[in-house]
Short mmCIF file of C-alpha atoms in Angstrom, two decimals:
data_model
loop_
_atom_site.label_atom_id
_atom_site.label_comp_id
_atom_site.label_asym_id
_atom_site.label_seq_id
_atom_site.Cartn_x
_atom_site.Cartn_y
_atom_site.Cartn_z
CA MET A 178 123.66 115.51 119.26
CA SER A 179 126.01 112.94 120.73
CA THR A 180 128.78 111.17 118.90
CA GLY A 181 128.70 107.39 118.98
CA THR A 182 131.77 105.26 119.46
CA GLY A 183 131.37 103.50 116.11
CA GLY A 184 133.82 105.39 113.92
CA GLY A 185 132.74 108.91 114.83
CA PHE A 186 129.25 108.76 113.33
CA GLN A 187 126.67 111.01 114.91
CA ASP A 188 123.41 109.62 116.17
CA PRO A 189 120.51 110.42 113.84
CA PRO A 190 117.69 112.65 115.08
CA ALA A 191 114.85 110.92 116.92
CA GLU A 192 112.37 111.61 114.11
CA VAL A 193 114.65 109.90 111.58
CA LEU A 194 114.97 106.85 113.83
CA ALA A 195 111.19 106.77 114.25
CA GLU A 196 110.65 106.94 110.49
CA ALA A 197 113.19 104.15 109.89
CA ALA A 198 111.56 102.00 112.57
CA ALA A 199 108.17 102.51 110.95
CA ALA A 200 109.53 101.48 107.53
CA PHE A 201 111.19 98.38 109.01
CA GLY A 202 107.95 97.63 110.86
CA LEU A 203 106.04 97.60 107.60
CA LEU A 204 108.56 95.18 106.13
CA ALA A 205 108.48 92.94 109.21
CA THR A 206 105.83 90.61 107.79
CA PRO A 207 106.89 87.93 105.30
CA ALA A 208 103.99 88.80 102.99
CA ARG A 209 104.91 92.50 102.70
CA LEU A 210 108.58 91.70 102.36
CA HIS A 211 107.75 89.24 99.57
CA ILE A 212 105.60 91.87 97.84
CA VAL A 213 108.40 94.44 97.97
CA TRP A 214 110.85 91.78 96.77
CA ALA A 215 108.57 90.96 93.83
CA LEU A 216 108.06 94.62 92.97
CA ALA A 217 111.82 95.18 93.11
CA GLN A 218 112.02 92.83 90.11
CA GLY A 219 109.48 94.90 88.16
CA GLU A 220 106.04 96.40 88.35
CA SER A 221 102.95 94.25 88.70
CA ASP A 222 99.22 94.40 89.29
CA VAL A 223 97.49 92.91 92.33
CA THR A 224 96.55 89.70 90.52
CA GLY A 225 100.12 89.03 89.45
CA LEU A 226 101.43 89.78 92.92
CA ALA A 227 98.85 87.54 94.58
CA GLU A 228 99.86 84.67 92.30
CA ARG A 229 103.56 85.26 92.91
CA VAL A 230 103.43 85.61 96.69
CA GLY A 231 100.68 83.05 97.22
CA GLY A 232 98.22 85.45 98.83
CA THR A 233 94.61 86.26 98.26
CA LEU A 234 93.64 89.35 96.26
CA PRO A 235 92.10 91.12 99.30
CA SER A 236 95.13 90.36 101.48
CA VAL A 237 97.68 91.53 98.91
CA SER A 238 95.58 94.61 98.21
CA GLN A 239 95.57 95.50 101.92
CA HIS A 240 99.34 95.05 102.15
CA LEU A 241 99.80 97.24 99.09
CA THR A 242 97.61 99.95 100.61
CA LYS A 243 99.78 100.04 103.74
CA LEU A 244 103.00 100.06 101.72
CA LYS A 245 101.61 102.82 99.49
CA LEU A 246 100.53 104.98 102.45
CA ALA A 247 104.04 104.65 103.86
CA GLY A 248 105.56 105.78 100.55
CA LEU A 249 107.35 102.50 99.91
CA VAL A 250 105.38 101.67 96.76
CA ARG A 251 103.35 103.68 94.29
CA SER A 252 100.90 102.85 91.56
CA HIS A 253 99.68 104.04 88.19
CA ARG A 254 96.89 103.04 85.84
CA GLU A 255 97.43 101.00 82.72
CA GLY A 256 94.01 100.78 81.14
CA ARG A 257 91.76 99.12 83.69
CA ARG A 258 94.66 97.75 85.77
CA GLN A 259 96.32 99.42 88.74
CA VAL A 260 100.04 98.66 88.47
CA TYR A 261 102.38 98.86 91.47
CA LEU A 262 106.11 99.50 91.72
CA VAL A 263 108.63 100.23 94.44
CA ASP A 264 108.81 103.98 94.94
CA ASP A 265 112.14 104.07 96.79
CA PRO A 266 115.24 102.46 95.24
CA ASP A 267 117.01 102.59 98.61
CA VAL A 268 114.34 100.29 100.05
CA VAL A 269 115.05 97.85 97.22
CA THR A 270 118.75 97.92 98.11
CA VAL A 271 118.10 97.27 101.81
CA VAL A 272 115.67 94.42 101.09
CA ARG A 273 118.00 92.79 98.57
CA LEU A 274 120.98 93.06 100.91
CA MET A 275 119.14 91.52 103.83
CA VAL A 276 117.59 88.68 101.83
CA CYS A 277 120.90 87.91 100.12
CA GLN A 278 122.84 87.83 103.38
CA LEU A 279 120.30 85.54 105.03
CA ALA A 280 120.14 83.29 101.96
CA GLU A 281 123.93 82.91 101.92
CA ARG A 282 124.06 82.19 105.67
CA ALA A 283 121.42 79.51 105.22
CA GLY A 284 123.43 77.92 102.40
CA HIS A 285 120.95 78.83 99.66
CA PRO A 286 122.27 80.06 96.32
CA ALA A 287 121.98 83.82 96.12
CA GLN A 288 122.19 84.11 92.34
CA GLY A 289 120.43 87.20 91.07
CA LEU A 290 120.63 88.87 94.47
CA VAL A 291 122.76 91.88 95.28
CA ARG A 292 125.77 91.04 97.41
CA LEU A 293 127.39 93.50 99.81
CA ARG A 294 130.73 93.27 98.03
CA GLU A 295 129.05 94.18 94.71
CA LEU A 296 127.87 97.42 96.29
CA GLY A 297 131.34 98.26 97.53
CA ALA A 298 130.45 97.62 101.17
#
């Protein structure tokens, strides 16, 4: 394993980079990113997510299936409803950081978003 020039960090193994690229690939669509953002605020069923993100039920359901297969979200039953939530708190952190940074750069208020300095970065 080679050592990079950026502060002595070692390069991650190829399989780790591939897994990270796959996760970022799944979050590369605005709809999926919005779904993960919404689920980071709390669990929801497909109907609630569709209303929040402005998508159709079939479309949101398909996005959720892909996110679930990738292990980024999970679901459980509450009566007749299937309720979804983010399964990986680290994904929530990455999404919040990215959205907050971009919101601040664009001059939009980032209230309620996690800032890098709040995480000690």
